[in-house]
Amino acid sequence: MSDLNSVVTLIISQLERTETLSPAERGAIAALPIRLRNFDASSYIIREGDRPERCSIVVMGYAFRQRLTTSGARQILAFHMPGDFVDLQSLYLAETDYNVQTLTRATIADMAATDLSAAADRYPRIARSVAMLNLLDAAICRDWLMNVGRREALSRVAHLLCELAHRSAGKALTDGAQYELPMTQEQLADALGLTAVHVNRVLKKLQNDGLISRSKRHIGILTWDALCDVGDFSARYLHFAQAGGVDRVTEGNPSR
Amino acid sequence: MSDLNSVVTLIISQLERTETLSPAERGAIAALPIRLRNFDASSYIIREGDRPERCSIVVMGYAFRQRLTTSGARQILAFHMPGDFVDLQSLYLAETDYNVQTLTRATIADMAATDLSAAADRYPRIARSVAMLNLLDAAICRDWLMNVGRREALSRVAHLLCELAHRSAGKALTDGAQYELPMTQEQLADALGLTAVHVNRVLKKLQNDGLISRSKRHIGILTWDALCDVGDFSARYLHFAQAGGVDRVTEGNPSR
DNA sequence: CGAACTCTTGACTAGTGTCAAATTTTGTGG
DNA sequence: CCACAAAATTTGACACTAGTCAAGAGTTCG
């Protein structure tokens, strides 16, 4: 299920989201020693202030990046899905400025940062891939800043649902699409700059308005265009065009 | 001040914020053809959807990055000061997802993205510098997201004042330090997810509380520690240590 | 020197937050 | 697989921060 071969494939396909690698480059990645670890939900993978020596990628499950204010409020800065690198900046920056925790039970692969860094120095195309993945990450962060800073709660929640739907599917969405939404309403709130109570009210409204359906931790999109409209969502800002739409396996099972 | 030689020096010193370049690497940068342009305040330098062929750096004056919601609200995503690259992601991503405008009258230098990109492919250390500058940019974006998402207005404004003070000074700050704050209260509001009216009220409160002084477009910091305290500010998150600035360490580790 | 921005201030409103309690779902050990 | 405890969701009542509107004063710049 999570054998090392399929993990290598996952890592390479992630690096190839942005541009195709040569066989030699793929080989260089495949040759890196990789470690696999399983975590319970809510485990810390990386802590603020760490000087990380390893660089991690989500193989199965979900993770998130967060930071706390001095007064204890939590801001979630990113959600990570299978295939997402969790700390690709560790190749370049000495100290981490955020925490990363698993959201669900998860399998995380990691490799020595120096190994990947050396590969990037030797193969410019790998360096480019890494740079682009970091830039895609930054683009999502800008999108969140826009969302939290300048949209009201209803729109904000709808926008995030659109983003997550898009990222889970990795391709265009249709009415009636379903996807897993494993985060609690409190976690959604902490990502959106709202309170859990208000997220709850807003989700109910989206449901009453016929835009989404909910059951357990799954979201159904009833009318994609209407949801995008309410959420002021456009995939363009996330550079999904360049990202080419990796087909991702729902259960986190790397294939291909 | 804006002859080409000093601009080359500025570009190189920016790339060397994060690591020292060899003479050959410096030479490669110095050899790139550079264009200089002057802009009035509020001019567009880059527009959303552009496929930029050039890569710009602020030589004099201020600029900012912004995006508009469909309903016309503006979110400012970054402020750029002299020495800051304005669109370093253009080396890697085909399409720009934000607008960049001058804030004041400004001088902007630019070079062909392909030239800089080629230099990065040839010299891994240049690629690393570019990558790090992009990562520092992303770190500030995360800091803003945190600020807008999880701090109340007073704290939010104080935090931004601390960040700007730190970036203008490029080093540790003392009580009584003064700096230019060229943005209007409406622009501050659009950066902070507030309204101009509320920014005004908050600035007045910071002044009444004896934390800052204001005259025209200048800010005086009366008590740096108190302002950092109100703004929950720590330079660490911005990686100023790596950037050659002085690190302000705060106590307390996250317990959540 | 005047027009057009900014800034300031007050009065009022709206959107979210807070608190609390009931209900449902999830996870765990027997 | 069940039973129970813990966690998450849902709902209502109420509070408060920040938004809106409006108008006067101050600044900036051609």
Coordinates of C-alpha atoms (C1' of nucleotides) in Angstrom, one line a residue:
Chain A
M1 CA 0.0 0.0 0.0
S2 CA 2.7 2.5 0.9
D3 CA 5.7 0.6 -0.3
L4 CA 8.8 2.6 -1.1
N5 CA 8.4 2.3 -4.8
S6 CA 5.1 3.9 -5.0
V7 CA 6.3 6.6 -2.7
V8 CA 9.2 7.4 -5.1
T9 CA 6.6 7.5 -7.9
L10 CA 4.6 10.0 -5.9
I11 CA 7.6 12.2 -5.2
I12 CA 8.6 12.3 -8.8
S13 CA 5.1 12.9 -10.1
Q14 CA 4.9 15.8 -7.6
L15 CA 8.1 17.3 -8.9
E16 CA 6.8 16.8 -12.4
R17 CA 3.6 18.7 -11.7
T18 CA 5.4 21.7 -13.1
E19 CA 7.8 20.3 -15.6
T20 CA 9.0 17.0 -17.0
L21 CA 12.2 15.6 -15.7
S22 CA 14.7 13.6 -17.7
P23 CA 15.4 9.9 -16.9
A24 CA 18.7 10.9 -15.2
E25 CA 16.9 13.4 -13.0
R26 CA 14.2 10.9 -12.1
G27 CA 17.0 8.5 -11.3
A28 CA 18.7 10.9 -9.0
I29 CA 15.4 11.3 -7.1
A30 CA 14.8 7.6 -7.0
A31 CA 18.2 7.0 -5.6
L32 CA 17.6 9.1 -2.5
P33 CA 17.2 7.2 0.7
I34 CA 13.6 7.7 1.9
R35 CA 12.1 7.1 5.3
L36 CA 8.4 6.3 5.8
R37 CA 6.6 7.0 9.0
N38 CA 3.0 6.7 10.3
F39 CA 1.4 9.2 12.6
D40 CA -1.8 9.4 14.6
A41 CA -4.0 12.4 14.0
S42 CA -2.8 15.6 15.5
S43 CA 0.8 14.6 15.8
Y44 CA 3.4 17.2 15.3
I45 CA 5.7 16.6 12.3
I46 CA 7.6 19.9 12.5
R47 CA 7.8 22.5 15.2
E48 CA 8.4 26.2 14.9
G49 CA 12.1 26.9 15.5
D50 CA 13.2 23.5 14.3
R51 CA 16.3 23.4 12.1
P52 CA 15.0 20.6 9.9
E53 CA 17.4 18.2 8.4
R54 CA 14.7 16.3 6.6
C55 CA 12.1 17.2 4.0
S56 CA 8.7 15.6 4.2
I57 CA 5.9 14.8 1.8
V58 CA 2.4 13.5 2.7
V59 CA 1.8 10.0 1.3
M60 CA -1.5 9.3 2.8
G61 CA -3.9 11.4 5.0
Y62 CA -3.9 15.1 5.6
A63 CA -1.7 17.6 7.4
F64 CA -1.8 21.3 8.1
R65 CA 0.6 24.1 8.8
Q66 CA -0.2 26.4 11.7
R67 CA 1.1 29.1 14.0
L68 CA -0.1 30.4 17.4
T69 CA -0.3 33.9 18.6
T70 CA 1.1 34.7 22.0
S71 CA -2.4 34.8 23.3
G72 CA -3.0 31.3 22.1
A73 CA -5.1 31.8 19.0
R74 CA -4.3 29.5 16.2
Q75 CA -4.0 30.4 12.5
I76 CA -3.9 27.5 10.1
L77 CA -1.7 28.6 7.2
A78 CA -2.1 25.7 4.8
F79 CA -3.7 22.3 4.3
H80 CA -1.6 19.5 2.9
M81 CA -3.0 16.7 0.9
P82 CA -1.4 13.5 -0.3
G83 CA 1.5 14.4 -2.7
D84 CA 2.1 17.8 -1.1
F85 CA 5.5 18.5 0.3
V86 CA 5.2 19.8 3.8
D87 CA 8.4 21.7 4.3
L88 CA 10.1 22.2 1.0
Q89 CA 11.5 25.5 2.2
S90 CA 13.8 23.5 4.5
L91 CA 16.2 23.1 1.6
Y92 CA 16.9 26.8 1.8
L93 CA 16.0 28.3 5.1
A94 CA 17.7 27.2 8.3
E95 CA 14.8 27.7 10.7
T96 CA 11.1 26.8 10.4
D97 CA 8.6 29.5 11.2
Y98 CA 5.6 27.3 11.6
N99 CA 4.3 24.1 13.0
V100 CA 3.1 21.2 10.9
Q101 CA 0.7 18.7 12.3
T102 CA -1.2 15.8 10.9
L103 CA -4.9 16.4 10.5
T104 CA -5.9 12.7 10.2
R105 CA -3.9 9.6 10.7
A106 CA -1.2 9.9 8.1
T107 CA 1.8 8.4 6.4
I108 CA 4.7 10.8 5.8
A109 CA 7.8 10.1 3.8
D110 CA 10.9 12.1 4.2
M111 CA 14.4 12.4 2.9
A112 CA 17.5 14.3 3.9
A113 CA 17.2 17.9 3.0
T114 CA 20.9 17.9 2.0
D115 CA 20.2 15.0 -0.4
L116 CA 17.4 16.8 -2.2
S117 CA 19.3 20.0 -2.1
A118 CA 22.3 18.4 -3.7
A119 CA 20.2 17.0 -6.4
A120 CA 18.7 20.5 -7.0
D121 CA 22.2 22.0 -7.3
R122 CA 23.3 19.3 -9.7
Y123 CA 20.2 19.3 -11.9
P124 CA 18.8 22.8 -12.6
R125 CA 15.5 21.3 -13.6
I126 CA 15.0 19.8 -10.2
A127 CA 15.8 23.1 -8.7
R128 CA 13.2 24.6 -10.9
S129 CA 10.6 22.1 -9.9
V130 CA 11.3 22.7 -6.2
A131 CA 11.1 26.5 -6.8
M132 CA 7.8 26.2 -8.6
L133 CA 6.3 24.0 -5.9
N134 CA 7.3 26.6 -3.3
L135 CA 5.8 29.3 -5.5
L136 CA 2.5 27.4 -5.9
D137 CA 2.4 27.1 -2.1
A138 CA 3.0 30.9 -1.9
A139 CA 0.2 31.5 -4.4
I140 CA -2.2 29.6 -2.2
C141 CA -1.1 31.7 0.8
R142 CA -1.8 34.9 -1.1
D143 CA -5.2 33.5 -2.0
W144 CA -6.0 32.8 1.6
L145 CA -4.8 36.3 2.6
M146 CA -7.2 37.8 0.1
N147 CA -9.9 35.5 1.3
V148 CA -9.5 36.3 5.0
G149 CA -8.8 40.0 4.5
R150 CA -11.5 41.0 2.1
R151 CA -14.4 38.5 1.9
E152 CA -17.2 38.1 4.3
A153 CA -17.8 34.8 6.1
L154 CA -20.1 33.1 3.6
S155 CA -17.9 33.9 0.7
R156 CA -14.8 32.9 2.6
V157 CA -16.1 29.5 3.5
A158 CA -17.4 28.9 0.0
H159 CA -14.0 29.9 -1.4
L160 CA -12.1 27.4 0.7
L161 CA -14.6 24.6 -0.2
C162 CA -13.9 25.4 -3.9
E163 CA -10.2 25.4 -3.4
L164 CA -10.2 22.1 -1.5
A165 CA -12.6 20.5 -4.1
H166 CA -10.3 21.6 -6.8
R167 CA -7.2 20.3 -5.2
S168 CA -8.7 17.0 -4.3
A169 CA -10.1 16.4 -7.7
G170 CA -7.0 17.8 -9.5
K171 CA -9.2 18.6 -12.4
A172 CA -12.4 20.5 -13.4
L173 CA -15.4 19.8 -11.3
T174 CA -18.9 19.0 -12.1
D175 CA -22.2 19.4 -10.2
G176 CA -22.7 16.5 -7.9
A177 CA -19.0 15.9 -7.2
Q178 CA -18.3 14.6 -3.7
Y179 CA -15.1 14.9 -1.7
E180 CA -13.8 14.2 1.7
L181 CA -13.5 17.2 4.1
P182 CA -11.6 15.7 7.0
M183 CA -11.1 18.9 9.0
T184 CA -13.3 19.8 11.9
Q185 CA -15.3 23.0 11.9
E186 CA -12.8 24.4 14.4
Q187 CA -10.0 23.7 12.0
L188 CA -11.8 25.3 9.2
A189 CA -12.5 28.3 11.4
D190 CA -8.8 28.6 12.3
A191 CA -7.9 28.5 8.6
L192 CA -10.5 31.1 7.8
G193 CA -10.1 33.6 10.6
L194 CA -13.5 32.8 11.9
T195 CA -14.9 31.0 14.9
A196 CA -16.2 27.4 14.8
V197 CA -19.7 28.5 15.7
H198 CA -19.8 30.9 12.8
V199 CA -18.4 28.4 10.4
N200 CA -21.2 26.1 11.5
R201 CA -23.8 28.7 10.8
V202 CA -22.3 29.5 7.4
L203 CA -22.2 25.8 6.4
K204 CA -25.8 25.5 7.3
K205 CA -26.6 28.4 5.2
L206 CA -24.7 27.1 2.2
Q207 CA -26.7 23.9 2.6
N208 CA -30.0 25.6 3.0
D209 CA -29.3 27.6 -0.1
G210 CA -28.8 24.4 -2.0
L211 CA -25.2 24.9 -2.8
I212 CA -23.7 22.0 -1.0
S213 CA -24.7 18.8 0.8
R214 CA -23.0 17.5 3.9
S215 CA -22.9 14.1 5.5
K216 CA -20.3 13.2 8.1
R217 CA -17.0 14.5 6.8
H218 CA -18.0 14.6 3.2
I219 CA -19.1 17.5 1.1
G220 CA -21.2 17.3 -2.0
I221 CA -21.1 20.1 -4.5
L222 CA -24.6 20.6 -5.8
T223 CA -24.0 23.5 -8.1
W224 CA -20.3 24.2 -8.8
D225 CA -20.8 27.4 -10.7
A226 CA -23.0 28.9 -8.0
L227 CA -20.5 27.9 -5.3
C228 CA -17.7 29.5 -7.2
D229 CA -19.8 32.6 -7.6
V230 CA -20.6 32.9 -3.9
G231 CA -16.9 32.2 -3.1
D232 CA -15.5 34.5 -5.8
F233 CA -13.4 31.5 -6.8
S234 CA -11.2 31.1 -9.8
A235 CA -8.7 28.4 -10.3
R236 CA -6.4 30.7 -12.1
Y237 CA -4.9 32.3 -9.0
L238 CA -3.7 28.9 -7.9
H239 CA -1.8 28.3 -11.1
F240 CA -3.6 25.0 -11.7
A241 CA -3.2 25.5 -15.4
Q242 CA 0.6 25.1 -15.0
A243 CA 0.1 22.4 -12.5
G244 CA -1.5 20.4 -15.2
G245 CA -3.9 18.6 -12.9
V246 CA -2.2 15.5 -11.5
D247 CA -4.7 12.7 -11.1
R248 CA -4.7 11.9 -7.6
V249 CA -6.0 8.8 -6.0
T250 CA -8.7 9.6 -3.5
E251 CA -7.6 7.3 -0.7
G252 CA -4.1 8.4 -0.9
N253 CA -2.9 5.3 -2.6
P254 CA -0.2 6.4 -5.0
S255 CA -0.6 4.7 -8.3
R256 CA 1.1 5.3 -11.6
Chain B
M1 CA 21.7 57.7 -7.1
S2 CA 20.1 55.8 -10.0
D3 CA 22.9 55.3 -12.3
L4 CA 23.2 51.8 -13.6
N5 CA 26.2 50.9 -11.6
S6 CA 24.6 51.5 -8.3
V7 CA 21.5 49.6 -9.5
V8 CA 23.7 46.6 -10.2
T9 CA 25.2 46.9 -6.8
L10 CA 21.7 47.0 -5.3
I11 CA 20.6 43.9 -7.2
I12 CA 23.7 41.9 -6.2
S13 CA 23.4 43.0 -2.5
Q14 CA 19.8 41.9 -2.6
L15 CA 20.8 38.5 -3.9
E16 CA 23.5 38.4 -1.3
R17 CA 21.1 39.0 1.6
T18 CA 20.9 35.2 1.9
E19 CA 24.3 34.0 0.8
T20 CA 27.5 35.3 -0.6
L21 CA 28.1 35.0 -4.3
S22 CA 31.5 34.3 -6.0
P23 CA 33.1 36.9 -8.2
A24 CA 32.0 34.9 -11.3
E25 CA 28.4 34.9 -10.1
R26 CA 28.5 38.6 -9.3
G27 CA 30.0 39.1 -12.8
A28 CA 27.2 37.1 -14.4
I29 CA 24.6 39.4 -12.7
A30 CA 26.5 42.5 -13.5
A31 CA 26.6 41.5 -17.2
L32 CA 22.8 41.4 -17.5
P33 CA 21.3 44.2 -19.5
I34 CA 19.2 46.3 -17.2
R35 CA 16.5 48.8 -17.9
L36 CA 15.6 51.7 -15.6
R37 CA 12.2 53.4 -15.5
N38 CA 10.5 56.1 -13.5
F39 CA 6.9 55.9 -12.5
D40 CA 4.4 58.3 -11.0
A41 CA 2.6 57.2 -7.8
S42 CA -0.1 54.6 -8.4
S43 CA 1.2 53.4 -11.8
Y44 CA 0.7 49.8 -12.7
I45 CA 4.0 47.9 -13.1
I46 CA 2.5 44.5 -13.5
R47 CA -1.1 43.4 -14.1
E48 CA -2.8 40.2 -13.2
G49 CA -2.8 37.8 -16.1
D50 CA 0.4 39.2 -17.5
R51 CA 3.0 36.8 -18.9
P52 CA 5.9 38.8 -17.7
E53 CA 9.1 38.7 -19.7
R54 CA 10.9 41.0 -17.4
C55 CA 11.7 40.8 -13.7
S56 CA 11.6 44.1 -11.7
I57 CA 13.3 45.5 -8.6
V58 CA 12.4 48.6 -6.7
V59 CA 15.3 51.1 -6.8
M60 CA 13.7 54.1 -5.2
G61 CA 10.3 54.6 -3.7
Y62 CA 7.7 52.1 -2.6
A63 CA 5.4 49.7 -4.5
F64 CA 2.7 47.2 -3.5
R65 CA 1.2 44.0 -4.7
Q66 CA -2.6 43.8 -4.7
R67 CA -5.6 41.9 -6.0
L68 CA -9.3 42.8 -6.3
T69 CA -12.3 40.7 -5.4
T70 CA -15.1 40.5 -8.0
S71 CA -17.0 42.9 -5.9
G72 CA -14.2 45.4 -6.1
A73 CA -12.6 45.1 -2.6
R74 CA -8.9 45.4 -2.7
Q75 CA -6.4 43.3 -0.7
I76 CA -2.9 44.5 -0.6
L77 CA -0.7 41.4 -0.5
A78 CA 2.8 43.0 0.1
F79 CA 4.6 46.2 0.3
H80 CA 7.9 46.6 -1.6
M81 CA 10.7 48.8 -0.4
P82 CA 13.9 49.8 -2.3
G83 CA 15.9 46.7 -3.0
D84 CA 12.9 44.3 -3.1
F85 CA 12.2 42.3 -6.2
V86 CA 8.7 42.8 -7.2
D87 CA 8.0 39.7 -9.3
L88 CA 10.8 37.2 -8.8
Q89 CA 8.3 34.4 -9.4
S90 CA 8.2 35.4 -13.0
L91 CA 11.3 33.3 -13.6
Y92 CA 9.3 30.2 -12.9
L93 CA 5.6 30.8 -13.4
A94 CA 4.1 31.8 -16.7
E95 CA 1.2 33.9 -15.5
T96 CA 1.1 36.6 -12.8
D97 CA -1.8 36.3 -10.3
Y98 CA -1.6 39.8 -8.8
N99 CA -1.1 43.4 -9.7
V100 CA 1.8 45.5 -8.7
Q101 CA 1.5 49.3 -8.5
T102 CA 3.8 52.0 -7.3
L103 CA 2.8 53.5 -4.0
T104 CA 4.9 56.6 -4.3
R105 CA 6.8 58.0 -7.3
A106 CA 9.3 55.3 -7.9
T107 CA 12.3 54.1 -10.0
I108 CA 12.1 50.5 -11.1
A109 CA 14.9 48.5 -12.7
D110 CA 14.2 45.4 -14.7
M111 CA 15.9 42.7 -16.6
A112 CA 14.9 39.9 -18.9
A113 CA 13.4 37.1 -16.9
T114 CA 15.2 34.6 -19.3
D115 CA 18.5 36.2 -18.6
L116 CA 18.2 35.9 -14.8
S117 CA 16.7 32.5 -15.2
A118 CA 19.6 31.4 -17.3
A119 CA 22.1 32.7 -14.7
A120 CA 20.2 30.7 -12.1
D121 CA 20.4 27.5 -14.1
R122 CA 24.1 28.0 -14.7
Y123 CA 25.0 29.0 -11.1
P124 CA 23.3 27.0 -8.4
R125 CA 24.1 29.6 -5.9
I126 CA 22.2 32.2 -7.8
A127 CA 19.3 29.8 -8.0
R128 CA 19.5 29.4 -4.3
S129 CA 19.5 33.2 -3.7
V130 CA 16.4 33.6 -5.9
A131 CA 14.7 30.7 -4.1
M132 CA 15.5 32.2 -0.7
L133 CA 14.2 35.6 -1.7
N134 CA 11.0 34.0 -2.9
L135 CA 10.8 32.1 0.4
L136 CA 11.3 35.3 2.5
D137 CA 8.5 36.8 0.5
A138 CA 6.3 33.8 1.3
A139 CA 7.2 34.0 5.0
I140 CA 6.0 37.6 5.1
C141 CA 2.8 36.5 3.4
R142 CA 2.2 33.9 6.1
D143 CA 2.9 36.5 8.7
W144 CA 0.2 38.7 7.2
L145 CA -2.2 35.8 7.0
M146 CA -1.7 35.2 10.7
N147 CA -2.1 38.9 11.4
V148 CA -5.3 39.4 9.5
G149 CA -6.8 36.0 10.5
R150 CA -6.1 36.0 14.2
R151 CA -5.4 39.4 15.7
E152 CA -7.7 42.2 16.6
A153 CA -7.4 45.5 14.9
L154 CA -5.1 47.2 17.4
S155 CA -2.7 44.4 17.4
R156 CA -2.8 44.0 13.7
V157 CA -1.9 47.6 13.0
A158 CA 0.9 47.5 15.6
H159 CA 2.2 44.4 14.1
L160 CA 2.5 45.9 10.6
L161 CA 4.1 49.0 12.0
C162 CA 6.7 46.8 13.6
E163 CA 7.3 44.8 10.4
L164 CA 7.7 48.0 8.3
A165 CA 10.0 49.6 10.9
H166 CA 12.1 46.5 11.0
R167 CA 12.3 46.3 7.2
S168 CA 13.1 50.0 6.8
A169 CA 15.8 49.9 9.3
G170 CA 17.2 46.5 8.3
K171 CA 18.5 46.1 11.9
A172 CA 17.5 46.3 15.5
L173 CA 15.4 49.2 16.5
T174 CA 15.6 51.5 19.4
D175 CA 13.0 53.7 21.2
G176 CA 12.7 57.0 19.4
A177 CA 13.4 55.5 15.9
Q178 CA 11.7 57.3 13.1
Y179 CA 10.7 56.0 9.7
E180 CA 8.7 57.0 6.7
L181 CA 5.3 55.5 6.3
P182 CA 4.3 56.6 2.8
M183 CA 1.0 54.6 2.6
T184 CA -2.4 56.2 3.1
Q185 CA -4.6 54.9 5.8
E186 CA -6.8 53.4 3.1
Q187 CA -3.8 51.4 1.8
L188 CA -2.9 50.3 5.3
A189 CA -6.6 49.3 5.7
D190 CA -6.5 47.3 2.5
A191 CA -3.3 45.5 3.7
L192 CA -4.8 44.7 7.1
G193 CA -8.3 43.6 6.2
L194 CA -9.8 46.7 7.9
T195 CA -11.4 49.9 6.8
A196 CA -9.7 53.2 6.6
V197 CA -11.9 54.7 9.3
H198 CA -11.0 52.0 11.7
V199 CA -7.3 52.2 10.9
N200 CA -7.5 55.9 11.8
R201 CA -9.1 55.2 15.1
V202 CA -6.5 52.6 15.9
L203 CA -3.6 54.8 15.0
K204 CA -5.0 57.5 17.3
K205 CA -5.2 55.0 20.1
L206 CA -1.6 53.8 19.6
Q207 CA -0.7 57.5 19.8
N208 CA -2.8 58.2 22.8
D209 CA -1.3 55.2 24.5
G210 CA 2.1 56.7 24.0
L211 CA 3.4 53.9 21.7
I212 CA 3.9 55.9 18.6
S213 CA 4.0 59.5 17.4
R214 CA 2.9 60.6 14.0
S215 CA 3.5 63.6 11.8
K216 CA 2.6 63.7 8.2
R217 CA 3.7 60.5 6.7
H218 CA 6.3 59.7 9.4
I219 CA 6.0 57.3 12.3
G220 CA 8.0 57.6 15.5
I221 CA 8.4 54.6 17.7
L222 CA 8.3 55.7 21.3
T223 CA 8.6 52.4 23.0
W224 CA 9.7 49.5 20.7
D225 CA 9.2 46.7 23.2
A226 CA 5.7 47.9 24.1
L227 CA 4.8 48.2 20.4
C228 CA 6.1 44.7 19.7
D229 CA 4.1 43.5 22.7
V230 CA 0.9 45.0 21.5
G231 CA 1.5 43.8 18.0
D232 CA 2.7 40.3 19.0
F233 CA 5.7 40.9 16.8
S234 CA 8.8 38.9 16.6
A235 CA 11.3 39.3 13.8
R236 CA 12.1 35.6 13.8
Y237 CA 9.1 34.7 11.7
L238 CA 10.4 36.9 8.9
H239 CA 13.8 35.1 8.8
F240 CA 15.6 38.3 9.4
A241 CA 18.4 36.4 11.0
Q242 CA 19.3 34.8 7.7
A243 CA 18.6 38.1 6.1
G244 CA 21.4 39.7 8.0
G245 CA 19.3 41.7 10.4
V246 CA 19.2 41.2 14.1
D247 CA 17.0 38.6 15.6
R248 CA 14.6 39.4 18.4
V249 CA 14.0 36.3 20.4
T250 CA 10.7 35.7 22.2
E251 CA 10.0 33.3 25.0
G252 CA 7.4 30.6 25.3
N253 CA 6.8 27.6 23.2
P254 CA 3.5 26.5 21.7
S255 CA 1.5 24.2 23.8
R256 CA -1.4 23.4 21.6
Chain C
dC1 C1' -4.7 79.1 -5.0
dG2 C1' -8.1 75.9 -5.7
dA3 C1' -9.5 71.1 -6.5
dA4 C1' -9.0 66.6 -5.1
dC5 C1' -7.4 63.7 -1.9
dT6 C1' -6.7 62.4 2.9
dC7 C1' -7.7 62.4 7.6
dT8 C1' -10.8 62.9 11.6
dT9 C1' -14.8 62.4 14.2
dG10 C1' -19.5 61.1 15.6
dA11 C1' -23.7 58.4 15.3
dC12 C1' -25.5 54.3 14.1
dT13 C1' -25.5 49.4 12.2
dA14 C1' -24.2 44.8 10.9
dG15 C1' -21.5 40.9 11.1
dT16 C1' -19.1 37.9 14.1
dG17 C1' -17.7 36.6 18.5
dT18 C1' -18.9 34.7 23.2
dC19 C1' -21.1 31.7 26.3
dA20 C1' -23.7 27.9 27.3
dA21 C1' -26.3 23.7 26.8
dA22 C1' -28.3 20.0 24.2
dT23 C1' -27.4 16.6 20.6
dT24 C1' -24.8 13.8 17.6
dT25 C1' -20.6 11.6 16.0
dT26 C1' -16.3 9.5 16.7
dG27 C1' -12.9 6.8 18.9
dT28 C1' -11.4 3.3 22.3
dG29 C1' -11.2 -0.4 25.6
dG30 C1' -13.6 -4.4 27.1
Chain D
dC1 C1' -19.2 -5.6 18.2
dC2 C1' -20.9 -2.9 22.1
dA3 C1' -20.8 0.7 25.5
dC4 C1' -19.1 4.5 27.0
dA5 C1' -16.3 8.8 27.1
dA6 C1' -14.6 12.4 24.6
dA7 C1' -14.9 15.3 20.8
dA8 C1' -17.5 17.7 17.5
dT9 C1' -21.7 19.8 16.0
dT10 C1' -25.8 22.6 16.5
dT11 C1' -28.6 26.1 18.3
dG12 C1' -30.2 30.3 20.9
dA13 C1' -29.4 34.6 23.4
dC14 C1' -26.6 38.3 23.8
dA15 C1' -22.2 41.3 23.4
dC16 C1' -18.9 43.8 21.0
dT17 C1' -15.6 44.9 17.3
dA18 C1' -15.4 46.8 13.2
dG19 C1' -18.1 48.6 9.2
dT20 C1' -21.1 52.3 7.1
dC21 C1' -22.4 56.9 6.3
dA22 C1' -21.7 61.6 6.5
dA23 C1' -19.6 65.9 7.1
dG24 C1' -16.0 69.1 8.4
dA25 C1' -10.9 70.0 8.6
dG26 C1' -6.4 69.4 6.9
dT27 C1' -3.0 68.3 3.1
dT28 C1' -1.0 67.8 -1.2
dC29 C1' 0.0 69.0 -5.7
dG30 C1' -0.6 70.8 -10.2

